[in-house]
XYZ file of C-alpha atoms in Angstrom:
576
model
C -0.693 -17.138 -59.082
C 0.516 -16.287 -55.968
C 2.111 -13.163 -54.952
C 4.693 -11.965 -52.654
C 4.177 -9.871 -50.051
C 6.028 -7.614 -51.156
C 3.955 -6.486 -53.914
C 0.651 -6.655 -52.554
C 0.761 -3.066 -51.666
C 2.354 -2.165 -54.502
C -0.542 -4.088 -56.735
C -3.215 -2.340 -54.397
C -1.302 1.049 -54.835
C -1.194 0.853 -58.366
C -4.618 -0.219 -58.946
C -5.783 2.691 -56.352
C -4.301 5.097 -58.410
C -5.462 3.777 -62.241
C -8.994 4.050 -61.008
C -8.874 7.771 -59.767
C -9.859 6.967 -56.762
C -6.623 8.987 -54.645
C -9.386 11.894 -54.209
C -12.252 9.923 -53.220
C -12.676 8.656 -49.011
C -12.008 5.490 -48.574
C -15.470 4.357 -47.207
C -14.172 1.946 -44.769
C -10.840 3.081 -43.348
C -9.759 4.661 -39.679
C -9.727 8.145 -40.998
C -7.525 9.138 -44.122
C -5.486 5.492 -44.053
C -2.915 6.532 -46.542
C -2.892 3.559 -49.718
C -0.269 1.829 -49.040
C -1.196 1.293 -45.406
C -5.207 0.493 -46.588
C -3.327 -2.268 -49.297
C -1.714 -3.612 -46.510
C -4.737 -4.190 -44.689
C -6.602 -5.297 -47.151
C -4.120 -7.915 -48.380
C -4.208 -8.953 -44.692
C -4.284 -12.920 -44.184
C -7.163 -13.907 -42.257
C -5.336 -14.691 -38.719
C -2.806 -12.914 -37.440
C -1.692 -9.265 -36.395
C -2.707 -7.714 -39.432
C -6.049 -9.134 -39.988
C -6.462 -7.738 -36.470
C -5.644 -3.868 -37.116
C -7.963 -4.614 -40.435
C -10.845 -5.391 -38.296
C -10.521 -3.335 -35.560
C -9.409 -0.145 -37.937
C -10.483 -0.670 -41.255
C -13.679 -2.632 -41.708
C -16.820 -0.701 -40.473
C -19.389 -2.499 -42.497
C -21.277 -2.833 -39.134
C -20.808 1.241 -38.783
C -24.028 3.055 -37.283
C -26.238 -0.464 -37.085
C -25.247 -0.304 -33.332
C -27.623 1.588 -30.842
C -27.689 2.273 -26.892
C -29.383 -0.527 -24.949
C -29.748 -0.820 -21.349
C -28.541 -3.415 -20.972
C -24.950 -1.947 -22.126
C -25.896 1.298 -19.885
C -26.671 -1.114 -16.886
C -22.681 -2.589 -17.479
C -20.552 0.497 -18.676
C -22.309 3.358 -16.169
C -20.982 1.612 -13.186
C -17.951 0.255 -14.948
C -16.951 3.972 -15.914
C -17.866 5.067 -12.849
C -15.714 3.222 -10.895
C -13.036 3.653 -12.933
C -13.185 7.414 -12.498
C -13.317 7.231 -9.113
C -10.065 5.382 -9.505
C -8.667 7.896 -11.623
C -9.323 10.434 -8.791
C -7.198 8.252 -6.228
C -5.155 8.182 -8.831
C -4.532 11.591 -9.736
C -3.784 12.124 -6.092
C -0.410 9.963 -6.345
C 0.521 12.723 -9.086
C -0.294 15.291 -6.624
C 1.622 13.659 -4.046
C 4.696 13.679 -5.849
C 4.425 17.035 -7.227
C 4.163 18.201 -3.820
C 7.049 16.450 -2.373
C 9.447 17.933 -4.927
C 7.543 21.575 -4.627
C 7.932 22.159 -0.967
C 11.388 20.575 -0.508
C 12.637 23.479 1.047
C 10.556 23.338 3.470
C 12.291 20.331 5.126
C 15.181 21.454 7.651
C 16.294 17.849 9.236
C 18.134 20.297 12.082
C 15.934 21.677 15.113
C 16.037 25.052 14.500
C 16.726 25.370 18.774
C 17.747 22.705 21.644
C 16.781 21.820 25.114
C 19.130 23.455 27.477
C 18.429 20.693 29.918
C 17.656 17.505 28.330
C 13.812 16.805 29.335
C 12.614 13.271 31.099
C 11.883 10.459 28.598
C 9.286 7.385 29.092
C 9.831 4.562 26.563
C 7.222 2.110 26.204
C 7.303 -1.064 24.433
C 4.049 -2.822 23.754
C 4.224 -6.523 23.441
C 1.772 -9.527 22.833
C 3.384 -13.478 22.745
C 6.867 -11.688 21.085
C 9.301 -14.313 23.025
C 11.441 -14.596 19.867
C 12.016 -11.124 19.486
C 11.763 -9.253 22.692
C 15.454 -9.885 23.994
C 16.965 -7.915 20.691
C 14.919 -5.478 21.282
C 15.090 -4.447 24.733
C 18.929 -4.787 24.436
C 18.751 -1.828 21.558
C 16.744 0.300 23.790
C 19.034 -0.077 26.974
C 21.989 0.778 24.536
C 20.375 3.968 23.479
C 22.133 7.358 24.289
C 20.565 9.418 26.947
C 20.883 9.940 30.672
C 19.533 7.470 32.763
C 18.271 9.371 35.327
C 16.029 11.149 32.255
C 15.233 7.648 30.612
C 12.124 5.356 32.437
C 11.489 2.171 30.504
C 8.651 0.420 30.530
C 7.567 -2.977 29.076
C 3.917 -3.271 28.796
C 3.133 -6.924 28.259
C -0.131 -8.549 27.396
C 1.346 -12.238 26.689
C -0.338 -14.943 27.536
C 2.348 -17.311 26.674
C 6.211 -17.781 27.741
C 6.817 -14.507 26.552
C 5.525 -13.126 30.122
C 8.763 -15.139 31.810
C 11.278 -14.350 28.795
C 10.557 -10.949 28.918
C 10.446 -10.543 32.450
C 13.592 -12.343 33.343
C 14.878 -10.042 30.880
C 13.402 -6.665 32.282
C 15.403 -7.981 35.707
C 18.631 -8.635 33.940
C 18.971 -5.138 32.500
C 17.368 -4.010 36.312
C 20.119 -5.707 37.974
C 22.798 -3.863 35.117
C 21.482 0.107 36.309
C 19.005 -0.055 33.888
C 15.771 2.178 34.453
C 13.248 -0.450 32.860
C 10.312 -1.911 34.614
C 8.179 -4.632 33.414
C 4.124 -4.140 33.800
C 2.107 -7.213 32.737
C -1.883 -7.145 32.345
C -3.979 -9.935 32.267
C -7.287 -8.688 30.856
C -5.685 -6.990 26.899
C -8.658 -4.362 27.566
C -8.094 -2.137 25.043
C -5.463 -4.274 23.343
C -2.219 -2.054 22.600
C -4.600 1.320 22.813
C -5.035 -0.024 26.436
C -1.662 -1.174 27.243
C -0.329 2.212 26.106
C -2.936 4.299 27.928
C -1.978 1.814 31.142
C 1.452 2.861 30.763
C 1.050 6.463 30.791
C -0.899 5.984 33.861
C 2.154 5.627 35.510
C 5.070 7.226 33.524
C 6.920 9.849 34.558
C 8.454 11.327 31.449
C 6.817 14.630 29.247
C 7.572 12.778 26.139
C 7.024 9.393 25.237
C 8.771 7.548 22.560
C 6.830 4.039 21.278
C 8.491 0.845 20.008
C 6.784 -2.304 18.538
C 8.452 -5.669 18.978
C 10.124 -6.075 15.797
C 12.013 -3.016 15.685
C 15.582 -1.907 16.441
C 16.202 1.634 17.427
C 19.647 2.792 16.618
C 21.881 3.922 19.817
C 21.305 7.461 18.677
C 17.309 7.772 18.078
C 16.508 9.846 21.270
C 19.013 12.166 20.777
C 18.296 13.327 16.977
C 14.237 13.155 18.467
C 14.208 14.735 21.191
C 15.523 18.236 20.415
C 13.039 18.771 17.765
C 10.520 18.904 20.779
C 12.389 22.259 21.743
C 9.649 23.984 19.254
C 6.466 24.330 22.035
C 4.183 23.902 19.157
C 5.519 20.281 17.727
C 2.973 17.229 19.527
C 4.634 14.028 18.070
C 7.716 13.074 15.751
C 7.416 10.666 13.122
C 10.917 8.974 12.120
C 10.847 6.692 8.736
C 10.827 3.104 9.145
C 14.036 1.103 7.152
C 14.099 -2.859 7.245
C 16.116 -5.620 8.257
C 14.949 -8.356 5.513
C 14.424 -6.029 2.491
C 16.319 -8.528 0.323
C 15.062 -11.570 2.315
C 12.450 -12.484 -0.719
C 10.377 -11.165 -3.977
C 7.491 -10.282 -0.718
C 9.609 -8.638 1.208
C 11.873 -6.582 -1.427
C 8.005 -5.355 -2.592
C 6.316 -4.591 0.703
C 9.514 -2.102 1.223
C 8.956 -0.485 -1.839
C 5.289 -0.067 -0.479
C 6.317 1.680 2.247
C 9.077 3.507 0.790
C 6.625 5.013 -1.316
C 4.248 5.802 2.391
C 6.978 7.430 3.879
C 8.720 8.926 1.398
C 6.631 10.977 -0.817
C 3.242 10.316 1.353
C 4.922 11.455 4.524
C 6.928 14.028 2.994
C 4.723 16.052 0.972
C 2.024 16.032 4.016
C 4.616 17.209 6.126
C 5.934 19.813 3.590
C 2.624 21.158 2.984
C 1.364 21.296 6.773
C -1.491 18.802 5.716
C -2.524 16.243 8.662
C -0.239 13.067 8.892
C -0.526 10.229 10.975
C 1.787 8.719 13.635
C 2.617 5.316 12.574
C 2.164 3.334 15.882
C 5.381 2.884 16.384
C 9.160 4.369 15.722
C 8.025 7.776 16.567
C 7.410 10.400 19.989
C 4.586 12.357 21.233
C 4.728 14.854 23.767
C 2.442 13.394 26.934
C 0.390 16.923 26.642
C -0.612 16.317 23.168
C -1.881 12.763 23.863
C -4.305 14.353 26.576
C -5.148 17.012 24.728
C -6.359 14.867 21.740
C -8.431 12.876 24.264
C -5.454 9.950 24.877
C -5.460 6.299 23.706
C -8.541 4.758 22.553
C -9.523 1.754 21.084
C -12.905 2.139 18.913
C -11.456 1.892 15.760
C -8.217 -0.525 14.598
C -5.838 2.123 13.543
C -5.588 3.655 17.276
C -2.327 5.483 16.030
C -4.182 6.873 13.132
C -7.301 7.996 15.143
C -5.045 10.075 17.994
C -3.108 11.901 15.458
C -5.960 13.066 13.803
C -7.609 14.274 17.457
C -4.670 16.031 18.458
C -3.537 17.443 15.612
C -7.197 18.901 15.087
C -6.396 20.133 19.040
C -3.781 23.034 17.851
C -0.900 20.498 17.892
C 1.988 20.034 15.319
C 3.621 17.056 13.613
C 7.029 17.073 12.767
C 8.258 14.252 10.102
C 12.165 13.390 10.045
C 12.728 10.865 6.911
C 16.447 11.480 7.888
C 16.469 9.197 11.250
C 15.597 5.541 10.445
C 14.491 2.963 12.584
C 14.832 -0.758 11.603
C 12.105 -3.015 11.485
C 11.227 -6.188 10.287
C 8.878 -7.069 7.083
C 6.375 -10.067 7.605
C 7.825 -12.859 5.608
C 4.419 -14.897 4.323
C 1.748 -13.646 2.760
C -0.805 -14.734 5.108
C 0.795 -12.350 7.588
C 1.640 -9.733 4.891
C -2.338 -9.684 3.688
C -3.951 -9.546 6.882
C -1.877 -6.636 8.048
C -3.011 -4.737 5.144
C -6.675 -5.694 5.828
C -6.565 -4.403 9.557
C -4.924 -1.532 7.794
C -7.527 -0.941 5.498
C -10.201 -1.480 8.490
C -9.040 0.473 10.725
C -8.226 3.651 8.186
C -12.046 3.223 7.372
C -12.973 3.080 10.604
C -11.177 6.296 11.516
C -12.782 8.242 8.398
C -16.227 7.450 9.399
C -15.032 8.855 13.280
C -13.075 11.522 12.943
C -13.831 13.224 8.966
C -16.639 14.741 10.527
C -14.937 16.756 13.062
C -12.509 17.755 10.072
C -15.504 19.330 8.408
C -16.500 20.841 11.094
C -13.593 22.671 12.274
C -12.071 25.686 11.106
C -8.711 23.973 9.577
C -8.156 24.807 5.524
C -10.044 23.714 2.712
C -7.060 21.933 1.647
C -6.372 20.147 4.570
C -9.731 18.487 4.739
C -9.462 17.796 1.102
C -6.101 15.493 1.679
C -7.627 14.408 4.819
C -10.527 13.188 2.881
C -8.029 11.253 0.197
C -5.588 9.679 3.320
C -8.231 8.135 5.233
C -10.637 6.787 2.399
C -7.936 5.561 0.248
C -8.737 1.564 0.941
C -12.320 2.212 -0.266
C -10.566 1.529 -3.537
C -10.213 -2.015 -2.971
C -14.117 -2.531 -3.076
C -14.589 -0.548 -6.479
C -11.761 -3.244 -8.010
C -14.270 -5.354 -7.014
C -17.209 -3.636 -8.738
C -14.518 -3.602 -11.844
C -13.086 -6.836 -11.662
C -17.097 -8.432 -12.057
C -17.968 -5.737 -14.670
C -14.891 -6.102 -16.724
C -15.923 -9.327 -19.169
C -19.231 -7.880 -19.644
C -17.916 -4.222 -20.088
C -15.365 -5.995 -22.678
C -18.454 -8.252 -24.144
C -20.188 -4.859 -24.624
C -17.795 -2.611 -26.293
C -16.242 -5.128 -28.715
C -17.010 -3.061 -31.666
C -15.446 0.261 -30.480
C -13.194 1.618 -32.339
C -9.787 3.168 -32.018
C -10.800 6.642 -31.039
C -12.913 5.644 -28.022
C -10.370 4.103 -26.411
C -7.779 6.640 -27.039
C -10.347 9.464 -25.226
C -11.584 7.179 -22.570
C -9.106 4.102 -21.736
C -5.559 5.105 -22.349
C -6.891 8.601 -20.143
C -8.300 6.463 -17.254
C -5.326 3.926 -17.369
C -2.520 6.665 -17.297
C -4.737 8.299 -13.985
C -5.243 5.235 -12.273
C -2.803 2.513 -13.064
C 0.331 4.266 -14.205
C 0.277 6.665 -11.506
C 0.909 3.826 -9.294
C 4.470 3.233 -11.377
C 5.504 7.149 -11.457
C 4.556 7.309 -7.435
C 7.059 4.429 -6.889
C 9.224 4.540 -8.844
C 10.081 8.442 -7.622
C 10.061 7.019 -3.868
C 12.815 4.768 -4.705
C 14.452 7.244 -6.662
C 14.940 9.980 -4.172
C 15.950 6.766 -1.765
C 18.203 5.160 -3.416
C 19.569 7.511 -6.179
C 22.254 4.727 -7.264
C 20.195 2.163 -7.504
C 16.528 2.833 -8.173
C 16.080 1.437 -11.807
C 15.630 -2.379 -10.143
C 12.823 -1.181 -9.323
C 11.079 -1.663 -12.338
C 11.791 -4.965 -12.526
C 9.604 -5.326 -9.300
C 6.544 -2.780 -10.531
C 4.488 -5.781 -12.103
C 4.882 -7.788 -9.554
C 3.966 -4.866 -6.857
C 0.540 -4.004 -8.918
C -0.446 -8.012 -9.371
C 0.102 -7.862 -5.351
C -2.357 -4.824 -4.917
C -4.487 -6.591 -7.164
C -3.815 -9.910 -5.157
C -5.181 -8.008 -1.927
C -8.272 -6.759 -2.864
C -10.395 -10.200 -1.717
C -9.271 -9.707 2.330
C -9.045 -5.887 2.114
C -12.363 -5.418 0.332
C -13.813 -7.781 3.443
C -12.193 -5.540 5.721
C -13.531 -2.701 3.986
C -16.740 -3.649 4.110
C -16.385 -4.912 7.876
C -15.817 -1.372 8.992
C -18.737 0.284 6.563
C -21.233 -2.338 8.184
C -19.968 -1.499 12.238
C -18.798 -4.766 12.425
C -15.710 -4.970 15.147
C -12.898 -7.375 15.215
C -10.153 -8.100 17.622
C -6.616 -6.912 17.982
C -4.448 -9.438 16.585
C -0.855 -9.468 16.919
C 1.797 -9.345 13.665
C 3.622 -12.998 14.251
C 7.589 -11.700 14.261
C 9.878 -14.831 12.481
C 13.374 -13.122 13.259
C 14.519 -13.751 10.068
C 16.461 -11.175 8.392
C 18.553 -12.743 6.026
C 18.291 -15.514 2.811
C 18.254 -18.945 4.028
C 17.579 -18.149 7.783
C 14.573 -20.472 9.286
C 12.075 -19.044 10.893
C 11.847 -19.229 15.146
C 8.346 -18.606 15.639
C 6.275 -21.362 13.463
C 3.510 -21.632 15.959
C 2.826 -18.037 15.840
C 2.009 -18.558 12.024
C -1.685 -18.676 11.346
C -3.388 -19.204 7.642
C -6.869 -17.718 6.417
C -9.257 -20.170 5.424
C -11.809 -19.356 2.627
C -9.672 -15.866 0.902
C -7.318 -18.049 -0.807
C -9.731 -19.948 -2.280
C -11.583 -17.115 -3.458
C -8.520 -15.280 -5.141
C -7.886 -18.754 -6.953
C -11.006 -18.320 -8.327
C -11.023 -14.804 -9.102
C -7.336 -15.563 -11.218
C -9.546 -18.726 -13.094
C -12.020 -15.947 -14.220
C -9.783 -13.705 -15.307
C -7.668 -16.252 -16.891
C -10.543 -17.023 -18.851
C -10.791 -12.662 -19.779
C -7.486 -13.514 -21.107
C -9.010 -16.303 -23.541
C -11.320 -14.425 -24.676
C -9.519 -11.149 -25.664
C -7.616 -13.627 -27.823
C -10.302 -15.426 -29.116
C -11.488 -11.796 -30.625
C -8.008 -10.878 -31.551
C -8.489 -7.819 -28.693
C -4.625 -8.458 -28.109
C -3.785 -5.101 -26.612
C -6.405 -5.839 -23.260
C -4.486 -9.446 -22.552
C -1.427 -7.792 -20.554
C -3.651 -5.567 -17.896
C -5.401 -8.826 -17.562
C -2.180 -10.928 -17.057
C -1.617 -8.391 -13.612
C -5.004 -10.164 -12.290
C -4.484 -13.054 -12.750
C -0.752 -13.201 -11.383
C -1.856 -10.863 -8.270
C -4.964 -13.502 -7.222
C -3.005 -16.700 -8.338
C -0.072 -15.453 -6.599
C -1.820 -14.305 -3.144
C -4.043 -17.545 -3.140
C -1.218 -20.349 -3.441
C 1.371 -18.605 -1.757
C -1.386 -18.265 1.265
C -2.129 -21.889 1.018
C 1.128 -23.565 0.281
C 3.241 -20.923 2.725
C 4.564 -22.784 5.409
C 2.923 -26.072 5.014
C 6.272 -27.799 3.694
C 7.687 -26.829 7.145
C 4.175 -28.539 8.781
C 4.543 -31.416 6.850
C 8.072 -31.924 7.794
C 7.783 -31.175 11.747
C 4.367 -32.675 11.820
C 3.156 -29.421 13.571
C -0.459 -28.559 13.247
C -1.793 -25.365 11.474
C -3.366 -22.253 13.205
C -6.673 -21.781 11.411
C -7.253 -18.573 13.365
C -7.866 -15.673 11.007
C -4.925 -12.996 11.846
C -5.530 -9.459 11.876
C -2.537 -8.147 13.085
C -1.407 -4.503 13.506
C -1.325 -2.138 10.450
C 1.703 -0.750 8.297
C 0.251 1.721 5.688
C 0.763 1.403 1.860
C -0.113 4.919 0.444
C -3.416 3.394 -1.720
């Protein structure tokens, strides 16, 4: 007859307890299961939740007929391994953010003295094919506040399409108007923006330089809340923290500003706090002219030209000076294929500088700490290639530790996860806290989605990675800049937009495989694995259709042919 659920524990219970058996170990049981729990277990049907914790905590008749193999040692060793290493990067977001919050007090957003002459000011703005955004922002610049006979201009252009007579007509409108702007035009890109920069200062005439890419804005007030911080003989280059003009244009754009929320909030900020080495961020920020020299000016070996001078001249005696307060408007790329490859020169040219300029840290005299953090800041991407290593040893690692039990994973797993994948929440999710301390709690509406898209990037930055490892060099490719800033708008520049060829099929691939992790996990009732999984395959599904199918509606419709040019455009960095 059959019974209720209801009193199959009770039956168990009662029997349990008739047989004297309340002192006695249960021989197959996670622990001391208390009775009622190992009744419910045992009265488990044989599908389901239940018959799942039964297995997995219950039955050990298999118990001790296990042994090491090397085969298993050959999987896990490296698995583990990288997932340490992880941990490690990991821990470092923690460290981060404990910093930042530490050393707040360190952070006075008023120069503690001011010029009592206002010194002379070069601004340069470095542009490549930007015809669709050059005339917004050479109109911000010539609206900015400061004397013009202090101010010199100068628009360094490398076009090699109509941009050269946009921008030039322009330079002579604002000529015409009192303006102090000249226009300087190269036909050779040696150097690429390293060189056009390094051209410009040839002939400037200011002590301090302040540098704008294309798709920025300056507000009317930038030079003056800059400029006085120089007033400290010591400070080499200001860094001011970059806000956007199409946060809310899309999911992609809403997450690549929380991305760099996080960089120059709590990355920036506890660097800066501490007196650890932080990098100018190629654009949006001033040097002093002095510091450039002394650091051994522009050059153009490694990707991340920004990255590489700060280091040099910062390692020459010089200071930075961060100012999260002063914001400087920018626009986010609006397609993935733009979005991924500006990441991968990112995470080339970071690697690139680590293998060029770590060695000097170790050599010089600077703190123990300071090399440490420098150590963690420019080796960061080298993460993307160990997700590899993961990602191909993760079914196998799975295959091999089916029959682990409860108390291995709570002393290896849920310790690794919390270092390396939660960290990336908590890092975040602060950033956009101390932001936007109204509204931060959207943003964990967004965190899955931001962690798929790390995930999503590994296939182009791991390339990248490995790219810079090997000494193989690549070109300077330009960011395409759409002008779009709002919902609905349509984007100006479609024959700037380029697609990669092969990567999309790859991360397609890589979200099949893991799709098929997912199967599996279910087909051995290992239910709690299926949602770190699910992040895979969203992040590779996501990146590969949204590179493929981004854009082509448009192609289709104007009958305009693709660019199958691989872009590597210029960098904006992520914090991982």
């Amino acid at each position: 007859m059959a019974l209720s659920r209801l009193w199959r524990p009770a039956l168990f219970a009662a029997l349990f307890t008739r047989l004297n058996l309340a002192d006695a170990p249960l021989p197959l049981k996670l622990g001391e299961l208390p009775a009622q729990v190992a009744a419910y277990l045992t009265f488990a049907s044989p599908t389901g939740l239940r018959h799942y914790l039964k297995m997995q905590y219950q039955d050990q008749t298999f118990k001790g007929l296990y042994h090491w193999n090397l085969f298993d040692a050959a999987v896990l060793l490296p698995y583990f391994a990288v997932m340490i290493v992880l941990a490690l990067y990991g821990v470092h977001r923690y460290t981060m953010c404990y910093l930042y919050f530490k050393y707040r007090k360190n952070y006075d957003p008023n120069p503690p003295r001011h010029f009592e002459e206002l010194p002379r000011i070069t601004v340069q703005l470095p542009i490549f094919n930007e015809q669709f955004v050059i005339d917004r922002l050479i109109e911000a610049v010539c609206a900015m506040e400061y004397p013009r006979e202090k101010l010199e201009i100068q628009v360094l252009d490398d076009s090699t399409d109509e941009t050269c007579e946009v921008a030039s007509s322009i330079v002579a409108r604002y000529a015409a108007l009192g303006h102090p702007i000249a226009y300087i035009h190269r036909t050779n890109r040696h150097g690429y923006k390293a060189g056009a920069l390094d051209a410009g200062l040839n002939v400037a005439k200011g002590e301090y330089v302040a540098i704008f890419d294309a798709d920025f804005v300056p507000p009317i007030d930038w030079l003056m809340k800059v400029i006085h911080h120089f007033a400290q003989p010591e400070i080499g280059m200001v860094q001011t923290r970059w806000s956007h003009l199409n946060r809310n244009y899309s999911m992609l754009t809403q997450i690549e500003a929380i991305l760099l929320d996080g960089h120059f909030i709590l990355e920036h900020g506890a660097r800066a706090r501490t007196g650890d080495f932080f990098n100018f961020n190629g654009t949006a920020g001033m040097w002093r002219i002095q510091a450039i020299v002394d650091g051994g000016g522009w050059q153009h070996d490694t990707l991340t030209e920004d990255t590489d001078l700060s280091y040099r001249s910062q390692l020459a005696g010089w200071k930075f000076k961060y100012l999260p307060d002063v914001e400087c408007p920018s626009e986010l790329p609006i397609e993935m294929t733009a979005f991924k490859t500006q990441q991968a020169r990112w995470a080339k040219g970071l690697i690139q500088t680590s293998i060029k300029v770590l060695p000097r840290v170790f050599r010089s005299d600077v703190p123990r700490r300071i090399k440490i953090e420098a150590v963690y800041h420019l080796t960061a991407n080298l993460s993307y290639p160990l997700m590899v290593i993961m990602s191909a040893a993760l079914i196998p690692a799975m295959i091999c530790r089916f029959y682990q039990g409860w108390f291995q994973m709570l002393i290896i797993d849920v310790p690794l996860f919390t270092a390396s994948t939660f960290s990336i929440a908590v890092f975040y999710v602060m950033s956009e806290r101390e932001l936007f301390p109204n509204n931060w709690k959207k943003t964990f509406l967004y965190l899955p989605f931001l962690m798929a898209l790390g995930i999503g990037l590994t296939v182009t930055n791991t390339k990248a990675v490995m790219e810079a490892l090997f000494g193989i060099k690549s070109a300077f490719v330009r960011t395409p800049k759409y002008r779009v800033a709002k919902k609905g708008e349509k984007s100006q520049a479609a024959k700037y937009r380029k697609r990669l060829v092969l990567a999309p099929w790859i991360e397609l691939f890589l979200g099949a495989y893991f799709f098929a992790a997912i199967l599996y996990t279910f087909s051995n009732q290992n239910y709690f694995t299926a949602p770190f999984l699910i992040l895979f395959v969203i992040g590779y599904w996501y990146t590969g259709l949204m590179s493929l199918l981004q854009g082509r509606f448009e192609r289709w419709r104007t009958g305009t042919a693709a660019n199958t040019d691989e872009s590597s455009p210029k960098p904006f960095p992520v914090g991982v």
